[in-house]
Amino acid sequence: MARRKKIYEGKAKTLYEGPEPGTIVQYFKDDATAFNAEKKAVIEGKGVLNNLLSEYFMLGLTNIGVPNHFLKRLNMREQLVRSCEIVPLEVIVRNYAAGSMAKRLGIEEGTQLPRPIVEYCYKDDKLGDPLVTEEHIAAFGWASPQDMDDILSLALRVNDFLSGVMYGVGIKLVDFKIEIGRVYEGDFQRLIVADEISPDSCRLWDIETGQKLDKDVFRRDLGSLTDAYTEVAKRLGVMPKTS
Ligand code: C5P
């Protein structure tokens, strides 16, 4: 029985038409992918954890005035979000060297960066989301210079908020990725944080032990991804009900 119209199916989420115009239902799947979907698995419970964690982070952002797409959680797998046009960029903020930047620049993973570094990748799975500069973004019209000011400001505010929240529960925010949506309000457009914020899109290391509590556990076969995400959810007091 078709409940509603599917708008888009991505690697970790499916989007359905929402109950009101301008809304979307975001369904969190248990699918995990890495290396541009070369590595795949179904991790039971991941969707539930990411739904709850993304709700927690988005509500926190709303509380400090950072505009985002989250409206409300509908159930353990779904949340209602504002419909928006996704800017075709992945916005990455790094506090410590890791992953692709550590490799690209030959910096040891874990090295603290002199200041947060913001990078942009062009969202295109076929191309493997290549790193681009603001020159490419302006020349190809993916975002205007004014948009880029707003995107930088959103990214740094999210970084301050997330770093603080994670530090409070003994976790280092190494880096993360956000996506940005464009919404129209009358004659104006506004940029908001969209997609999800979860251990799928962040690097989170335990401050004491260095233990990885994010998707690198799956990428690098370091143990149970569910255990890692559950640990993050437990520390933040965001746990699925077991009964
Ligand atoms: O792989 P890389 O080091 O560039 O990733 C930086 C950060 O962005 C990591 O936290 C990673 O989980 C996130 N990311 C993501 N989706 C991508 C690429 C990176 O969530 N497609």
Tab-separated table of C-alpha atoms and ligand atoms in Angstrom:
chain	number	residue	atom	x	y	z
A	1	MET	CA	0.000	0.000	0.000
A	2	ALA	CA	1.572	3.297	-1.094
A	3	ARG	CA	1.266	5.729	1.786
A	4	ARG	CA	2.610	8.773	0.006
A	5	LYS	CA	4.681	9.932	-2.882
A	6	LYS	CA	8.389	9.180	-2.821
A	7	ILE	CA	10.380	12.233	-3.881
A	8	TYR	CA	13.932	10.946	-3.668
A	9	GLU	CA	15.832	7.935	-2.418
A	10	GLY	CA	19.385	8.558	-1.286
A	11	LYS	CA	22.006	6.262	0.235
A	12	ALA	CA	20.896	6.644	3.854
A	13	LYS	CA	17.520	8.383	3.626
A	14	THR	CA	14.325	8.431	1.611
A	15	LEU	CA	12.260	11.597	1.168
A	16	TYR	CA	8.465	11.535	0.834
A	17	GLU	CA	5.992	14.284	0.150
A	18	GLY	CA	4.879	15.785	3.483
A	19	PRO	CA	1.322	16.340	4.725
A	20	GLU	CA	1.395	20.129	4.133
A	21	PRO	CA	2.763	22.020	1.119
A	22	GLY	CA	6.383	22.924	1.723
A	23	THR	CA	7.018	19.935	3.996
A	24	ILE	CA	8.871	16.677	3.438
A	25	VAL	CA	9.043	13.461	5.438
A	26	GLN	CA	12.637	12.336	5.872
A	27	TYR	CA	12.927	8.569	6.512
A	28	PHE	CA	16.213	7.295	7.972
A	29	LYS	CA	17.261	3.916	6.539
A	30	ASP	CA	19.585	1.367	8.133
A	31	ASP	CA	21.787	1.311	5.019
A	32	ALA	CA	25.414	2.281	5.461
A	33	THR	CA	27.615	3.126	2.503
A	34	ALA	CA	31.196	4.295	2.231
A	35	PHE	CA	33.705	5.162	-0.493
A	36	ASN	CA	30.954	6.468	-2.768
A	37	ALA	CA	28.812	3.348	-2.190
A	38	GLU	CA	31.596	0.862	-3.077
A	39	LYS	CA	31.166	-0.548	0.434
A	40	LYS	CA	27.618	-1.271	1.601
A	41	ALA	CA	25.871	-2.885	4.567
A	42	VAL	CA	22.633	-2.801	6.475
A	43	ILE	CA	23.256	-1.872	10.099
A	44	GLU	CA	20.199	-2.622	12.177
A	45	GLY	CA	19.102	0.348	14.251
A	46	LYS	CA	21.337	2.943	12.564
A	47	GLY	CA	18.355	4.791	11.068
A	48	VAL	CA	16.648	5.114	14.445
A	49	LEU	CA	19.808	6.430	16.119
A	50	ASN	CA	20.500	8.948	13.341
A	51	ASN	CA	16.888	10.150	13.369
A	52	LEU	CA	17.076	10.827	17.117
A	53	LEU	CA	20.556	12.322	17.007
A	54	SER	CA	19.791	14.584	14.055
A	55	GLU	CA	16.643	15.777	15.851
A	56	TYR	CA	18.723	16.533	18.944
A	57	PHE	CA	21.325	18.558	17.027
A	58	MET	CA	18.817	20.418	14.824
A	59	LEU	CA	16.673	21.367	17.850
A	60	GLY	CA	19.802	22.608	19.591
A	61	LEU	CA	20.599	24.748	16.545
A	62	THR	CA	17.037	26.125	16.521
A	63	ASN	CA	17.456	27.039	20.206
A	64	ILE	CA	20.499	29.167	19.441
A	65	GLY	CA	18.919	30.741	16.361
A	66	VAL	CA	20.653	28.797	13.584
A	67	PRO	CA	18.003	28.286	10.890
A	68	ASN	CA	17.494	24.686	9.809
A	69	HIS	CA	14.945	22.477	8.080
A	70	PHE	CA	13.799	20.435	11.113
A	71	LEU	CA	10.116	20.779	12.053
A	72	LYS	CA	9.322	17.742	14.219
A	73	ARG	CA	10.042	14.076	14.687
A	74	LEU	CA	7.151	11.906	13.538
A	75	ASN	CA	8.271	8.497	14.825
A	76	MET	CA	11.446	6.501	15.416
A	77	ARG	CA	12.436	6.538	11.732
A	78	GLU	CA	10.914	9.711	10.322
A	79	GLN	CA	11.000	13.425	10.788
A	80	LEU	CA	9.062	16.240	9.193
A	81	VAL	CA	11.310	18.846	7.595
A	82	ARG	CA	10.916	21.989	5.565
A	83	SER	CA	11.181	21.486	1.864
A	84	CYS	CA	14.113	23.393	0.339
A	85	GLU	CA	16.324	23.510	-2.740
A	86	ILE	CA	19.580	21.842	-1.831
A	87	VAL	CA	22.664	23.898	-2.741
A	88	PRO	CA	24.859	21.402	-4.656
A	89	LEU	CA	27.737	21.657	-2.190
A	90	GLU	CA	28.934	19.567	0.720
A	91	VAL	CA	30.214	21.970	3.338
A	92	ILE	CA	32.936	20.393	5.472
A	93	VAL	CA	34.367	21.953	8.627
A	94	ARG	CA	37.547	20.516	10.123
A	95	ASN	CA	39.042	21.128	13.569
A	96	TYR	CA	41.623	18.316	13.446
A	97	ALA	CA	43.257	16.743	10.393
A	98	ALA	CA	41.625	13.459	9.378
A	99	GLY	CA	40.245	11.575	6.401
A	100	SER	CA	40.670	13.042	2.950
A	101	MET	CA	42.419	16.224	4.118
A	102	ALA	CA	45.018	14.338	6.169
A	103	LYS	CA	45.723	12.192	3.111
A	104	ARG	CA	45.706	15.030	0.576
A	105	LEU	CA	48.070	17.269	2.553
A	106	GLY	CA	50.146	14.556	4.234
A	107	ILE	CA	49.210	15.665	7.759
A	108	GLU	CA	49.048	13.110	10.555
A	109	GLU	CA	45.464	12.268	11.559
A	110	GLY	CA	44.527	13.960	14.809
A	111	THR	CA	46.753	17.018	14.340
A	112	GLN	CA	44.908	20.049	15.684
A	113	LEU	CA	44.426	22.673	12.978
A	114	PRO	CA	45.453	26.290	13.665
A	115	ARG	CA	41.820	27.291	13.108
A	116	PRO	CA	38.692	25.610	11.746
A	117	ILE	CA	39.092	24.980	8.024
A	118	VAL	CA	36.026	25.045	5.793
A	119	GLU	CA	36.058	23.094	2.521
A	120	TYR	CA	33.487	22.771	-0.244
A	121	CYS	CA	32.826	19.735	-2.416
A	122	TYR	CA	30.572	19.664	-5.456
A	123	LYS	CA	27.724	17.236	-4.788
A	124	ASP	CA	27.952	14.705	-7.591
A	125	ASP	CA	28.124	10.988	-6.814
A	126	LYS	CA	29.368	10.114	-10.307
A	127	LEU	CA	32.355	12.409	-9.814
A	128	GLY	CA	32.905	11.349	-6.191
A	129	ASP	CA	31.994	14.808	-4.774
A	130	PRO	CA	35.200	16.614	-5.863
A	131	LEU	CA	36.743	19.380	-3.773
A	132	VAL	CA	36.065	22.780	-5.359
A	133	THR	CA	37.051	26.367	-4.624
A	134	GLU	CA	34.896	29.476	-4.323
A	135	GLU	CA	36.086	30.343	-7.852
A	136	HIS	CA	34.373	27.221	-9.234
A	137	ILE	CA	31.280	27.882	-7.118
A	138	ALA	CA	30.952	31.464	-8.399
A	139	ALA	CA	31.859	30.666	-12.017
A	140	PHE	CA	29.396	27.794	-12.315
A	141	GLY	CA	26.690	29.664	-10.375
A	142	TRP	CA	26.222	27.013	-7.662
A	143	ALA	CA	25.993	29.779	-5.043
A	144	SER	CA	26.408	33.555	-5.121
A	145	PRO	CA	29.130	35.424	-3.182
A	146	GLN	CA	26.395	36.545	-0.722
A	147	ASP	CA	25.296	32.909	-0.352
A	148	MET	CA	28.908	31.934	0.363
A	149	ASP	CA	29.118	34.507	3.182
A	150	ASP	CA	25.936	33.064	4.682
A	151	ILE	CA	27.123	29.473	4.202
A	152	LEU	CA	30.457	30.208	5.910
A	153	SER	CA	28.665	31.848	8.813
A	154	LEU	CA	26.209	28.927	9.174
A	155	ALA	CA	29.058	26.396	9.000
A	156	LEU	CA	31.077	28.142	11.714
A	157	ARG	CA	28.054	28.557	13.982
A	158	VAL	CA	27.236	24.861	13.608
A	159	ASN	CA	30.884	24.085	14.393
A	160	ASP	CA	30.871	26.176	17.587
A	161	PHE	CA	27.618	24.622	18.742
A	162	LEU	CA	28.489	21.012	17.910
A	163	SER	CA	32.052	21.250	19.275
A	164	GLY	CA	30.696	22.561	22.576
A	165	VAL	CA	27.943	19.963	22.884
A	166	MET	CA	30.313	17.117	22.085
A	167	TYR	CA	33.082	18.426	24.342
A	168	GLY	CA	30.529	18.455	27.168
A	169	VAL	CA	30.144	14.684	26.836
A	170	GLY	CA	33.844	13.912	26.427
A	171	ILE	CA	33.913	13.764	22.639
A	172	LYS	CA	36.162	15.676	20.240
A	173	LEU	CA	34.473	17.004	17.088
A	174	VAL	CA	37.183	16.275	14.512
A	175	ASP	CA	35.179	17.317	11.450
A	176	PHE	CA	31.713	17.208	9.955
A	177	LYS	CA	29.739	17.829	6.791
A	178	ILE	CA	26.527	19.793	6.414
A	179	GLU	CA	24.254	20.500	3.505
A	180	ILE	CA	22.531	23.792	2.902
A	181	GLY	CA	19.006	24.405	1.637
A	182	ARG	CA	17.504	27.453	-0.011
A	183	VAL	CA	13.997	28.527	1.029
A	184	TYR	CA	11.930	31.362	-0.392
A	185	GLU	CA	9.992	33.664	1.909
A	186	GLY	CA	8.055	36.233	-0.102
A	187	ASP	CA	10.581	38.085	-2.228
A	188	PHE	CA	13.479	36.885	-0.095
A	189	GLN	CA	15.517	33.743	-0.039
A	190	ARG	CA	17.177	32.324	3.008
A	191	LEU	CA	19.783	29.622	3.496
A	192	ILE	CA	19.194	27.001	6.164
A	193	VAL	CA	20.963	23.906	7.445
A	194	ALA	CA	19.342	20.857	5.825
A	195	ASP	CA	19.850	17.078	5.452
A	196	GLU	CA	21.084	15.536	8.721
A	197	ILE	CA	23.674	15.953	11.429
A	198	SER	CA	24.632	12.547	12.806
A	199	PRO	CA	27.659	10.293	13.353
A	200	ASP	CA	27.285	9.386	9.650
A	201	SER	CA	28.403	12.889	8.728
A	202	CYS	CA	30.784	13.768	11.602
A	203	ARG	CA	34.059	12.423	12.948
A	204	LEU	CA	33.725	11.988	16.706
A	205	TRP	CA	36.601	10.762	18.876
A	206	ASP	CA	36.482	10.008	22.587
A	207	ILE	CA	38.653	12.666	24.247
A	208	GLU	CA	40.266	10.248	26.736
A	209	THR	CA	40.831	7.158	24.626
A	210	GLY	CA	40.688	8.434	21.039
A	211	GLN	CA	38.087	5.750	20.281
A	212	LYS	CA	36.205	6.491	17.063
A	213	LEU	CA	32.441	6.892	17.529
A	214	ASP	CA	31.416	7.671	13.945
A	215	LYS	CA	31.120	6.184	10.462
A	216	ASP	CA	34.878	5.526	10.273
A	217	VAL	CA	34.053	2.464	12.438
A	218	PHE	CA	32.266	1.100	9.352
A	219	ARG	CA	34.620	2.565	6.741
A	220	ARG	CA	37.681	1.098	8.464
A	221	ASP	CA	36.145	-2.087	9.990
A	222	LEU	CA	36.838	-1.011	13.563
A	223	GLY	CA	33.963	-2.832	15.280
A	224	SER	CA	30.240	-2.340	15.778
A	225	LEU	CA	28.802	0.824	14.266
A	226	THR	CA	25.618	0.437	16.309
A	227	ASP	CA	27.647	0.286	19.535
A	228	ALA	CA	29.556	3.439	18.535
A	229	TYR	CA	26.410	5.445	17.683
A	230	THR	CA	24.618	4.114	20.777
A	231	GLU	CA	27.495	5.393	22.906
A	232	VAL	CA	27.100	8.890	21.412
A	233	ALA	CA	23.316	8.765	21.936
A	234	LYS	CA	23.732	7.543	25.533
A	235	ARG	CA	26.174	10.278	26.451
A	236	LEU	CA	23.827	12.920	25.022
A	237	GLY	CA	20.840	11.370	26.796
A	238	VAL	CA	19.181	10.583	23.467
A	239	MET	CA	18.306	6.901	23.582
A	240	PRO	CA	15.622	4.944	21.767
A	241	LYS	CA	13.055	3.430	24.129
A	242	THR	CA	13.657	-0.315	24.396
A	243	SER	CA	10.097	-1.315	25.346
B	1	C5P	O1	36.225	12.053	3.819
B	1	C5P	P1	36.483	13.416	4.396
B	1	C5P	O2	37.667	13.442	5.321
B	1	C5P	O3	36.563	14.479	3.337
B	1	C5P	O4	35.195	13.745	5.273
B	1	C5P	C1	35.125	14.904	6.084
B	1	C5P	C2	33.862	14.842	6.921
B	1	C5P	O5	32.724	14.956	6.090
B	1	C5P	C3	33.693	13.517	7.679
B	1	C5P	O6	33.098	13.788	8.930
B	1	C5P	C4	32.749	12.727	6.815
B	1	C5P	O7	31.963	11.819	7.579
B	1	C5P	C5	31.889	13.814	6.210
B	1	C5P	N1	31.415	13.473	4.858
B	1	C5P	C6	30.085	13.138	4.659
B	1	C5P	N2	29.638	12.820	3.406
B	1	C5P	C7	30.456	12.850	2.359
B	1	C5P	C8	31.814	13.183	2.524
B	1	C5P	C9	32.269	13.490	3.794
B	1	C5P	O8	29.300	13.140	5.611
B	1	C5P	N3	29.991	12.549	1.150
